């Protein structure tokens, strides 16, 4: 089926390992896990979304409901944010605020399948939600967590580009666009800077009524991308006096806390072109690109929003979050030959050359398993050459061999299929000969 | 929404930990991971199923398809076996056989929500598939893996009850039922022994044409449940001469390999009442019950089947597998107050009493994180009492406190919220004061 992800076991193991690293990184920064059902009530999922998202929703019906021809009451989640909003509203009285959750689950979008677009894919989200007010320092925590996790998955150098919606609105105000709704329209154009270039964005701005001079000034501003912590603070200091002052002050605090959190200064920058298309965001916005592969686009994005769950609860719930699109990232890295490392799917195979050796082979396997290794055993005797070839094909590095003498001597031959070496050792020494993959 | 599972973070962490243990146990026994999409083509999912399953399927349609009123082309998987069959058929030439996979994913059933029934729940499956023939010794491996994993999740004593379809058919033949299809019907009745008792099953058998004497003999046989390895082998030895001889010989080999694999003999038994309702199974069948809580029913079941994917490929693919219904098990244990252990969702919280302490607090947090701990930090100063209460409520055991003097001395106060003790130590000693939860 096109547009779905499906991997062979060796790649699945690597995908799983990336996911595990992301999860552990989220937990180290104090985020706690939740999972929500893939199926939600349609009315919950579609409460506040516009036409575009609604067209992407997959509706779900049981056979019985389908026969009745009734409107579908259920749908598959298309992101993890709407389910989070419903979750927080539903469990509000059982949660401790600020509520810091991570969620790594699949989401579903009924788009036409095309290259790089998936109908079913993993998102890895963190959000911090508080009641009434949420300190801007958490905006730095979110970016620091993303920086730590992206470092841990070893995908190469990256930069988290940070901007603030109020900065953009301030710049637009300076360019003569005072109306908030017009600002939002133009922010959506600015969001396309990376894709269509400043020339085209300028013509959109001018078509929208901006003077060519104002458009030029604006685009000169949005071309700002700082290259050090101090430069970031200096640019923000300059902006703090203008109409975007509030945003600049907030980002200065974000920058200071990022440094306190030990994030290396080449992992983040101020980038006044970062817009994030969604109206949803009201403060800090983030996008992350791989330094050596900007062509892959943003691998992680997010930002600050005023109120998470206004449609489900009267409690005012400001939040900030970021999302890593793991599936898209994984396939992009794979297709570009950039997957960061190999991970063995199993550690060792215990071969079997003759039927009398079964008990001893199973004893060997049990011993290695007790040592934490992942071990396959041959249950029927076969040609050793074929058993070794199959192990190599499955990506297993070590083969344990008992040719008959070993069981008599209570030894085992450990063959390293990568190095092509082997060594016969007392059984209790076998574990030490094997590197866990 | 009724019939879905949703947990608060502390329980979610425990659920996740159980899942992790199961996954690691599967891998130790040489199983490799796969994941398949939740959404499959309806024609794939419904190829061979009868009316009952079809009525439980959730169909999936995009908004566009729904408008067109066309028949849904997509559906959500209702188990992990049909997707495995499709996966093996599709990727046959890229897999190494015997193919040993584990798969831990959610499945979806459009049943009316009722107590203990879920519309969306996790299954944890292992299967071993080979081409043409699969050694019966793998039937023992499957049971040994399940035994190891169920031990690892610490849910108390359990017994894997093992039977063989040919044994049941042999007993039915002895009772005068020679027709295979009639045998299958009666096996479905025998499957209900645990639920409705021998009296009612007897009347079903007699209604089906069996003589009362034959029914009594049959039910005396199915009441056989052995209590030791040797007793199992002895009973099987007796049965080996009858019409069920093939099945008895197979199970004797299964028993011998179970012992070679080091499975304690009180973890498995021969139970001639185990039937498994599905026609699907052709050889060994398993069911697992908790010794102290038989009322929870079978927590894990499976068996041997002749051909996995006959509807998708001409390759003959015999297999054997077992499934743990994790979601149902988790909720049963929770509701019965039997969840095996607590698991802390975070290890420590770094409190903040005054704004000048932020940098030091974040330094403390970074240090603990570098040591692998899961650490939440307060980003705004607040009352220490409230911060400690919130930590306790969130299940966090350790609080790191800097009252002002600590940052001057480069020390930190480590408070154990469970013991109610605290100690001020040099910062570099803090890590050693904290037990990872």
CSV table of C-alpha atoms in Angstrom, one decimal, chain B:
chain,number,residue,atom,x,y,z
B,1,UNK,CA,-15.0,7.5,25.0
B,2,UNK,CA,-15.9,4.0,26.4
B,3,UNK,CA,-13.9,1.0,25.4
B,4,UNK,CA,-10.6,2.7,24.9
B,5,UNK,CA,-7.6,2.6,27.2
B,6,UNK,CA,-6.2,5.8,28.5
B,7,UNK,CA,-3.9,6.1,31.5
B,8,UNK,CA,-2.5,8.8,33.7
B,9,UNK,CA,1.3,9.2,33.4
B,10,UNK,CA,2.3,7.1,36.4
B,11,UNK,CA,0.2,4.2,35.1
B,12,UNK,CA,1.3,4.8,31.6
B,13,UNK,CA,4.9,4.5,32.7
B,14,UNK,CA,4.2,1.2,34.3
B,15,UNK,CA,2.4,0.0,31.2
B,16,UNK,CA,5.4,1.1,29.1
B,17,UNK,CA,7.8,-0.7,31.5
B,18,UNK,CA,5.8,-3.9,31.2
B,19,UNK,CA,5.9,-3.5,27.4
B,20,UNK,CA,9.6,-2.9,27.5
B,21,UNK,CA,10.2,-6.1,29.5
B,22,UNK,CA,8.1,-8.1,27.2
B,23,UNK,CA,9.9,-6.7,24.2
B,24,UNK,CA,13.4,-7.3,25.7
B,25,UNK,CA,12.3,-10.9,26.6
B,26,UNK,CA,11.2,-11.6,23.0
B,27,UNK,CA,14.5,-10.2,21.6
B,28,UNK,CA,16.5,-12.3,24.0
B,29,UNK,CA,14.9,-15.4,22.5
B,30,UNK,CA,15.9,-14.4,19.0
B,31,UNK,CA,12.8,-12.7,17.8
B,32,UNK,CA,13.2,-9.6,15.6
B,33,UNK,CA,10.9,-6.6,15.5
B,34,UNK,CA,8.4,-5.6,12.8
B,35,UNK,CA,5.7,-3.1,12.8
B,36,UNK,CA,2.9,-3.0,10.2
B,37,UNK,CA,0.5,-0.1,9.5
B,38,UNK,CA,-2.8,0.1,11.5
B,39,UNK,CA,-4.5,0.7,8.2
B,40,UNK,CA,-4.6,-2.1,5.6
B,41,UNK,CA,-6.6,-2.7,2.5
B,42,UNK,CA,-10.0,-4.1,3.4
B,43,UNK,CA,-9.7,-6.9,0.9
B,44,UNK,CA,-6.4,-8.0,2.6
B,45,UNK,CA,-7.9,-8.0,6.1
B,46,UNK,CA,-11.1,-9.8,5.1
B,47,UNK,CA,-9.7,-12.4,2.7
B,48,UNK,CA,-10.4,-15.4,4.8
B,49,UNK,CA,-12.4,-14.4,7.8
B,50,UNK,CA,-16.0,-15.3,8.4
B,51,UNK,CA,-19.0,-13.2,9.4
B,52,UNK,CA,-18.1,-12.8,13.1
B,53,UNK,CA,-14.8,-11.1,12.6
B,54,UNK,CA,-16.0,-9.1,9.6
B,55,UNK,CA,-18.7,-7.5,11.8
B,56,UNK,CA,-16.0,-6.4,14.2
B,57,UNK,CA,-13.8,-4.6,11.6
B,58,UNK,CA,-13.5,-0.9,11.6
B,59,UNK,CA,-13.6,0.5,8.1
B,60,UNK,CA,-11.6,3.7,7.2
B,61,UNK,CA,-12.4,6.3,4.7
B,62,UNK,CA,-11.0,9.7,3.9
B,63,UNK,CA,-13.4,12.6,3.8
B,64,UNK,CA,-13.3,12.6,0.0
B,65,UNK,CA,-14.1,8.9,-0.3
B,66,UNK,CA,-16.9,9.3,2.2
B,67,UNK,CA,-18.5,12.1,0.1
B,68,UNK,CA,-18.4,9.9,-3.0
B,69,UNK,CA,-20.2,7.2,-1.1
B,70,UNK,CA,-17.9,4.5,-2.4
B,71,UNK,CA,-17.3,1.2,-0.4
B,72,UNK,CA,-14.4,1.7,2.0
B,73,UNK,CA,-11.1,0.4,0.6
B,74,UNK,CA,-9.3,0.5,4.0
B,75,UNK,CA,-9.8,-1.0,7.4
B,76,UNK,CA,-8.0,-1.2,10.8
B,77,UNK,CA,-6.3,-4.4,11.7
B,78,UNK,CA,-8.2,-6.5,14.2
B,79,UNK,CA,-5.2,-8.7,15.0
B,80,UNK,CA,-1.5,-9.0,14.3
B,81,UNK,CA,-1.7,-12.4,12.5
B,82,UNK,CA,-3.4,-11.3,9.3
B,83,UNK,CA,-0.9,-8.4,8.9
B,84,UNK,CA,2.0,-10.8,9.6
B,85,UNK,CA,0.7,-13.1,6.8
B,86,UNK,CA,0.5,-10.2,4.4
B,87,UNK,CA,4.0,-8.9,5.5
B,88,UNK,CA,5.7,-12.3,5.1
B,89,UNK,CA,4.1,-12.8,1.6
B,90,UNK,CA,5.1,-9.3,0.5
B,91,UNK,CA,8.6,-9.4,1.8
B,92,UNK,CA,9.3,-13.2,1.5
B,93,UNK,CA,12.4,-12.7,-0.6
B,94,UNK,CA,14.0,-10.3,1.8
B,95,UNK,CA,13.4,-12.4,5.0
B,96,UNK,CA,15.6,-15.1,6.5
B,97,UNK,CA,13.7,-18.3,7.4
B,98,UNK,CA,12.7,-19.5,9.9
B,99,UNK,CA,11.4,-16.0,10.3
B,100,UNK,CA,11.0,-15.2,14.0
B,101,UNK,CA,9.2,-11.9,14.6
B,102,UNK,CA,7.8,-10.1,17.5
B,103,UNK,CA,5.2,-7.4,17.1
B,104,UNK,CA,3.8,-5.2,19.8
B,105,UNK,CA,1.1,-2.9,18.5
B,106,UNK,CA,-2.5,-1.9,18.9
B,107,UNK,CA,-5.4,-3.7,17.2
B,108,UNK,CA,-8.9,-2.4,16.7
B,109,UNK,CA,-12.3,-4.0,17.1
B,110,UNK,CA,-15.6,-2.3,16.5
B,111,UNK,CA,-17.4,-4.2,19.3
B,112,UNK,CA,-19.9,-2.6,21.6
B,113,UNK,CA,-17.8,-1.4,24.5
B,114,UNK,CA,-18.4,-3.5,27.6
B,115,UNK,CA,-16.5,-4.3,30.8
B,116,UNK,CA,-13.1,-5.8,29.9
B,117,UNK,CA,-13.7,-5.4,26.2
B,118,UNK,CA,-11.6,-2.8,24.3
B,119,UNK,CA,-12.1,-1.2,21.0
B,120,UNK,CA,-8.4,-0.5,20.8
B,121,UNK,CA,-5.8,-2.5,22.7
B,122,UNK,CA,-2.2,-3.8,22.6
B,123,UNK,CA,-1.3,-7.3,21.5
B,124,UNK,CA,2.2,-8.7,22.0
B,125,UNK,CA,2.8,-11.4,19.5
B,126,UNK,CA,5.6,-13.8,18.6
B,127,UNK,CA,5.6,-16.2,15.7
B,128,UNK,CA,8.1,-18.5,14.0
B,129,UNK,CA,7.4,-19.1,10.3
B,130,UNK,CA,9.3,-21.4,8.1
B,131,UNK,CA,9.0,-22.5,4.5
B,132,UNK,CA,7.6,-26.0,3.7
B,133,UNK,CA,8.3,-27.4,7.2
B,134,UNK,CA,8.8,-26.1,10.7
B,135,UNK,CA,10.3,-28.3,13.4
B,136,UNK,CA,8.0,-29.0,16.4
B,137,UNK,CA,10.8,-28.0,18.6
B,138,UNK,CA,9.9,-24.4,17.8
B,139,UNK,CA,6.6,-25.0,19.6
B,140,UNK,CA,8.7,-25.5,22.7
B,141,UNK,CA,10.7,-22.3,22.0
B,142,UNK,CA,7.5,-20.3,21.7
B,143,UNK,CA,6.2,-21.6,25.1
B,144,UNK,CA,9.7,-21.0,26.7
B,145,UNK,CA,9.7,-17.5,25.5
B,146,UNK,CA,6.3,-16.8,26.8
B,147,UNK,CA,7.3,-18.4,30.2
B,148,UNK,CA,10.4,-16.2,30.4
B,149,UNK,CA,8.5,-13.0,29.5
B,150,UNK,CA,5.6,-13.7,31.9
B,151,UNK,CA,8.2,-14.3,34.6
B,152,UNK,CA,10.0,-11.0,33.8
B,153,UNK,CA,6.8,-8.9,34.2
B,154,UNK,CA,6.4,-10.2,37.8
B,155,UNK,CA,2.7,-10.9,37.7
B,156,UNK,CA,2.9,-14.0,39.9
B,157,UNK,CA,2.9,-17.7,39.3
B,158,UNK,CA,1.3,-18.9,36.1
B,159,UNK,CA,1.0,-22.2,34.2
B,160,UNK,CA,1.1,-22.6,30.4
B,161,UNK,CA,-1.4,-25.3,29.7
B,162,UNK,CA,-0.4,-27.2,26.6
B,163,UNK,CA,-2.5,-29.5,24.4
B,164,UNK,CA,-2.4,-30.7,20.8
B,165,UNK,CA,-5.3,-30.6,18.3
B,166,UNK,CA,-4.6,-34.1,17.1
B,167,UNK,CA,-4.9,-35.4,20.7
B,168,UNK,CA,-8.4,-33.8,20.9
B,169,UNK,CA,-9.3,-35.2,17.5
B,170,UNK,CA,-8.0,-38.6,18.6
B,171,UNK,CA,-10.2,-38.5,21.7
B,172,UNK,CA,-13.2,-37.5,19.6
B,173,UNK,CA,-12.5,-40.3,17.2
B,174,UNK,CA,-12.4,-42.8,20.1
B,175,UNK,CA,-15.8,-41.3,21.2
B,176,UNK,CA,-17.1,-42.2,17.8
B,177,UNK,CA,-16.8,-38.8,16.0
B,178,UNK,CA,-14.8,-39.6,12.8
B,179,UNK,CA,-15.9,-36.7,10.7
B,180,UNK,CA,-13.4,-33.8,10.8
B,181,UNK,CA,-15.9,-31.0,10.5
B,182,UNK,CA,-18.0,-32.5,13.3
B,183,UNK,CA,-14.8,-32.8,15.4
B,184,UNK,CA,-14.2,-29.1,14.8
B,185,UNK,CA,-17.7,-28.2,16.0
B,186,UNK,CA,-17.2,-30.3,19.2
B,187,UNK,CA,-13.8,-28.8,19.8
B,188,UNK,CA,-15.5,-25.4,20.0
B,189,UNK,CA,-17.8,-26.8,22.7
B,190,UNK,CA,-14.8,-28.3,24.6
B,191,UNK,CA,-13.2,-24.9,24.4
B,192,UNK,CA,-16.0,-23.6,26.7
B,193,UNK,CA,-15.2,-26.2,29.5
B,194,UNK,CA,-13.6,-23.5,31.7
B,195,UNK,CA,-16.6,-21.2,31.3
B,196,UNK,CA,-19.6,-23.4,31.4
B,197,UNK,CA,-18.4,-26.5,33.1
B,198,UNK,CA,-18.4,-30.2,32.1
B,199,UNK,CA,-22.1,-30.8,32.7
B,200,UNK,CA,-23.2,-28.3,30.1
B,201,UNK,CA,-20.4,-29.4,27.6
B,202,UNK,CA,-21.6,-33.0,28.1
B,203,UNK,CA,-25.2,-32.1,27.1
B,204,UNK,CA,-23.9,-30.3,24.0
B,205,UNK,CA,-21.9,-33.4,23.1
B,206,UNK,CA,-24.9,-35.7,23.7
B,207,UNK,CA,-27.1,-33.3,21.7
B,208,UNK,CA,-24.6,-33.7,18.9
B,209,UNK,CA,-25.2,-37.4,18.8
B,210,UNK,CA,-22.6,-38.8,21.2
B,211,UNK,CA,-23.6,-41.5,23.6
B,212,UNK,CA,-23.7,-40.5,27.3
B,213,UNK,CA,-21.0,-43.1,28.0
B,214,UNK,CA,-18.7,-41.8,25.3
B,215,UNK,CA,-19.2,-38.2,26.4
B,216,UNK,CA,-18.4,-39.2,30.0
B,217,UNK,CA,-15.2,-41.0,28.9
B,218,UNK,CA,-14.2,-38.0,26.7
B,219,UNK,CA,-14.7,-35.5,29.5
B,220,UNK,CA,-12.8,-37.7,31.9
B,221,UNK,CA,-9.9,-37.5,29.5
B,222,UNK,CA,-10.2,-33.7,29.0
B,223,UNK,CA,-10.1,-33.3,32.7
B,224,UNK,CA,-6.5,-34.5,32.6
B,225,UNK,CA,-4.1,-31.8,33.9
B,226,UNK,CA,-0.6,-33.0,34.8
B,227,UNK,CA,1.4,-31.6,37.7
B,228,UNK,CA,4.9,-32.5,36.8
B,229,UNK,CA,7.2,-32.9,33.7
B,230,UNK,CA,7.4,-36.6,34.2
B,231,UNK,CA,3.7,-37.1,34.7
B,232,UNK,CA,3.2,-35.1,31.4
B,233,UNK,CA,5.6,-37.4,29.6
B,234,UNK,CA,3.9,-40.5,31.1
B,235,UNK,CA,0.4,-39.5,30.1
B,236,UNK,CA,1.6,-38.6,26.6
B,237,UNK,CA,3.4,-42.0,26.5
B,238,UNK,CA,0.1,-43.7,27.2
B,239,UNK,CA,-1.7,-41.7,24.5
B,240,UNK,CA,1.0,-42.4,22.0
B,241,UNK,CA,-0.5,-45.8,21.1
B,242,UNK,CA,-4.0,-44.5,20.4
B,243,UNK,CA,-5.4,-42.7,17.4
B,244,UNK,CA,-3.9,-39.4,18.8
B,245,UNK,CA,-0.4,-40.9,18.6
B,246,UNK,CA,1.1,-38.3,16.3
B,247,UNK,CA,0.0,-35.5,18.6
B,248,UNK,CA,1.3,-37.3,21.7
B,249,UNK,CA,4.7,-37.9,20.0
B,250,UNK,CA,4.9,-34.2,19.1
B,251,UNK,CA,4.1,-33.0,22.6
B,252,UNK,CA,6.6,-35.4,24.1
B,253,UNK,CA,9.3,-33.6,22.0
B,254,UNK,CA,7.9,-30.3,23.1
B,255,UNK,CA,8.1,-31.3,26.7
B,256,UNK,CA,11.7,-32.5,26.3
B,257,UNK,CA,12.8,-29.3,24.7
B,258,UNK,CA,11.1,-27.2,27.3
B,259,UNK,CA,13.2,-28.9,29.9
B,260,UNK,CA,16.4,-28.4,27.8
B,261,UNK,CA,15.5,-24.8,27.6
B,262,UNK,CA,15.4,-24.6,31.4
B,263,UNK,CA,11.7,-23.8,31.8
B,264,UNK,CA,10.8,-24.8,35.4
B,265,UNK,CA,8.4,-27.7,35.4
B,266,UNK,CA,5.7,-25.9,37.4
B,267,UNK,CA,5.4,-23.3,34.6
B,268,UNK,CA,3.8,-25.8,32.1
B,269,UNK,CA,1.6,-28.8,32.0
B,270,UNK,CA,-0.3,-31.0,29.7
B,271,UNK,CA,-4.0,-30.0,29.9
B,272,UNK,CA,-6.3,-32.1,27.6
B,273,UNK,CA,-9.1,-29.6,27.9
B,274,UNK,CA,-7.3,-26.8,26.1
B,275,UNK,CA,-8.9,-26.4,22.8
B,276,UNK,CA,-8.7,-22.8,21.4
B,277,UNK,CA,-11.8,-22.1,19.5
B,278,UNK,CA,-10.3,-21.2,16.2
B,279,UNK,CA,-10.2,-23.8,13.4
B,280,UNK,CA,-7.0,-22.2,12.4
B,281,UNK,CA,-4.9,-24.2,14.8
B,282,UNK,CA,-3.7,-27.7,13.7
B,283,UNK,CA,-1.1,-28.9,16.3
B,284,UNK,CA,0.1,-27.6,19.6
B,285,UNK,CA,-2.2,-25.2,21.4
B,286,UNK,CA,-1.4,-23.1,24.5
B,287,UNK,CA,-3.3,-21.2,27.1
B,288,UNK,CA,-1.9,-19.5,30.1
B,289,UNK,CA,-3.6,-18.8,33.5
B,290,UNK,CA,-2.4,-17.1,36.6
B,291,UNK,CA,-2.2,-19.8,39.3
B,292,UNK,CA,-3.7,-17.6,42.0
B,293,UNK,CA,-6.2,-15.8,39.8
B,294,UNK,CA,-7.7,-18.3,37.4
B,295,UNK,CA,-10.8,-16.0,37.3
B,296,UNK,CA,-8.8,-13.7,35.0
B,297,UNK,CA,-9.0,-16.4,32.3
B,298,UNK,CA,-6.4,-17.0,29.7
B,299,UNK,CA,-3.8,-14.2,29.7
B,300,UNK,CA,-1.9,-15.6,26.7
B,301,UNK,CA,-2.8,-18.1,24.0
B,302,UNK,CA,-1.6,-19.4,20.7
B,303,UNK,CA,-0.6,-22.5,18.8
B,304,UNK,CA,0.6,-24.1,15.7
B,305,UNK,CA,-0.9,-23.6,12.3
B,306,UNK,CA,-0.4,-25.4,9.0
B,307,UNK,CA,-0.1,-22.5,6.6
B,308,UNK,CA,0.1,-18.8,7.4
B,309,UNK,CA,-0.4,-17.0,4.2
B,310,UNK,CA,-2.1,-19.4,1.7
B,311,UNK,CA,-4.3,-16.6,0.4
B,312,UNK,CA,-1.4,-14.3,-0.5
B,313,UNK,CA,1.4,-16.6,-1.7
B,314,UNK,CA,1.9,-20.1,-3.1
B,315,UNK,CA,4.7,-20.8,-0.6
B,316,UNK,CA,3.7,-23.1,2.1
B,317,UNK,CA,4.4,-21.3,5.4
B,318,UNK,CA,3.7,-23.4,8.6
B,319,UNK,CA,4.1,-21.4,11.8
B,320,UNK,CA,3.6,-21.4,15.5
B,321,UNK,CA,2.9,-18.4,17.7
B,322,UNK,CA,1.6,-17.0,20.9
B,323,UNK,CA,0.0,-13.7,21.9
B,324,UNK,CA,-0.2,-11.8,25.2
B,325,UNK,CA,-3.1,-9.4,25.5
B,326,UNK,CA,-1.3,-6.7,27.4
B,327,UNK,CA,-4.1,-4.1,27.6
B,328,UNK,CA,-6.7,-6.5,29.0
B,329,UNK,CA,-4.1,-8.0,31.4
B,330,UNK,CA,-3.0,-4.6,32.6
B,331,UNK,CA,-6.5,-3.4,33.4
B,332,UNK,CA,-7.4,-6.7,35.0
B,333,UNK,CA,-4.3,-6.5,37.2
B,334,UNK,CA,-5.0,-2.9,38.0
B,335,UNK,CA,-8.7,-3.4,38.9
B,336,UNK,CA,-7.8,-6.4,41.1
B,337,UNK,CA,-5.0,-4.4,42.8
B,338,UNK,CA,-2.4,-6.8,41.5
B,339,UNK,CA,-0.1,-4.5,39.5
B,340,UNK,CA,3.2,-6.0,40.3
B,341,UNK,CA,5.3,-3.0,41.1
B,342,UNK,CA,5.5,0.8,41.1
B,343,UNK,CA,7.8,2.6,38.7
B,344,UNK,CA,8.7,6.2,39.2
B,345,UNK,CA,7.8,8.3,36.3
B,346,UNK,CA,10.7,10.8,37.1
B,347,UNK,CA,13.7,10.4,39.4
B,348,UNK,CA,14.2,13.9,40.8
B,349,UNK,CA,12.9,17.5,40.8
B,350,UNK,CA,15.2,20.5,41.2
B,351,UNK,CA,13.3,23.1,43.2
B,352,UNK,CA,13.7,26.9,42.8
B,353,UNK,CA,13.3,29.2,45.8
B,354,UNK,CA,14.6,32.5,44.4
B,355,UNK,CA,15.3,33.9,40.9
B,356,UNK,CA,19.0,34.3,41.5
B,357,UNK,CA,19.2,30.5,41.9
B,358,UNK,CA,18.1,29.7,38.4
B,359,UNK,CA,21.5,29.2,36.8
B,360,UNK,CA,22.7,27.0,39.7
B,361,UNK,CA,19.5,25.0,39.6
B,362,UNK,CA,19.9,24.3,35.9
B,363,UNK,CA,23.5,23.3,36.5
B,364,UNK,CA,22.3,20.8,39.1
B,365,UNK,CA,19.7,19.5,36.7
B,366,UNK,CA,22.3,19.1,33.8
B,367,UNK,CA,24.6,17.2,36.1
B,368,UNK,CA,21.9,14.7,37.1
B,369,UNK,CA,20.8,14.3,33.5
B,370,UNK,CA,24.3,13.6,32.4
B,371,UNK,CA,24.2,10.8,35.0
B,372,UNK,CA,21.1,9.3,33.3
B,373,UNK,CA,18.4,10.6,35.7
B,374,UNK,CA,15.0,11.9,34.7
B,375,UNK,CA,14.9,15.3,36.1
B,376,UNK,CA,12.2,18.0,36.2
B,377,UNK,CA,13.3,21.6,37.0
B,378,UNK,CA,11.2,24.5,38.4
B,379,UNK,CA,11.7,27.4,36.1
B,380,UNK,CA,10.1,30.1,38.3
B,381,UNK,CA,10.7,30.5,42.1
B,382,UNK,CA,8.0,29.4,44.4
B,383,UNK,CA,7.2,28.2,47.8
B,384,UNK,CA,9.3,25.2,48.7
B,385,UNK,CA,6.4,23.5,50.5
B,386,UNK,CA,4.2,23.5,47.4
B,387,UNK,CA,7.0,22.4,45.1
B,388,UNK,CA,7.7,19.4,47.4
B,389,UNK,CA,4.0,18.5,47.7
B,390,UNK,CA,3.6,18.6,43.9
B,391,UNK,CA,6.7,16.4,43.5
B,392,UNK,CA,5.3,13.9,45.9
B,393,UNK,CA,1.9,13.9,44.2
B,394,UNK,CA,3.7,13.3,40.8
B,395,UNK,CA,5.4,10.3,42.4
B,396,UNK,CA,8.9,11.8,42.4
B,397,UNK,CA,11.1,10.6,45.2
B,398,UNK,CA,14.0,13.1,45.4
B,399,UNK,CA,14.0,16.9,45.6
B,400,UNK,CA,17.2,18.9,45.1
B,401,UNK,CA,17.1,22.1,47.2
B,402,UNK,CA,19.3,25.2,47.1
B,403,UNK,CA,18.3,27.6,49.8
B,404,UNK,CA,21.0,30.1,48.8
B,405,UNK,CA,23.9,28.8,50.9
B,406,UNK,CA,24.3,25.7,48.7
B,407,UNK,CA,25.1,27.6,45.6
B,408,UNK,CA,27.8,29.5,47.5
B,409,UNK,CA,29.3,26.3,48.9
B,410,UNK,CA,28.8,24.4,45.6
B,411,UNK,CA,26.7,21.9,47.5
B,412,UNK,CA,23.1,20.8,47.2
B,413,UNK,CA,20.5,19.5,49.7
B,414,UNK,CA,19.0,16.1,48.6
B,415,UNK,CA,15.7,15.4,50.2
B,416,UNK,CA,14.2,11.9,50.1
B,417,UNK,CA,10.4,12.5,50.0
B,418,UNK,CA,9.7,8.9,50.8
B,419,UNK,CA,11.9,8.6,53.8
B,420,UNK,CA,11.5,12.2,54.8
B,421,UNK,CA,15.2,12.6,55.3
B,422,UNK,CA,17.6,15.1,53.7
B,423,UNK,CA,21.3,15.6,53.4
B,424,UNK,CA,23.5,18.5,52.1
B,425,UNK,CA,26.4,17.2,50.0
B,426,UNK,CA,29.0,18.5,47.6
B,427,UNK,CA,27.3,18.9,44.2
B,428,UNK,CA,29.5,16.1,42.6
B,429,UNK,CA,28.2,13.7,45.2
B,430,UNK,CA,24.5,14.4,44.5
B,431,UNK,CA,24.1,11.7,41.9
B,432,UNK,CA,25.2,9.0,44.2
B,433,UNK,CA,22.5,10.0,46.7
B,434,UNK,CA,19.7,9.2,44.3
B,435,UNK,CA,18.3,5.8,43.5
B,436,UNK,CA,17.1,5.6,39.9
B,437,UNK,CA,13.4,4.6,40.0
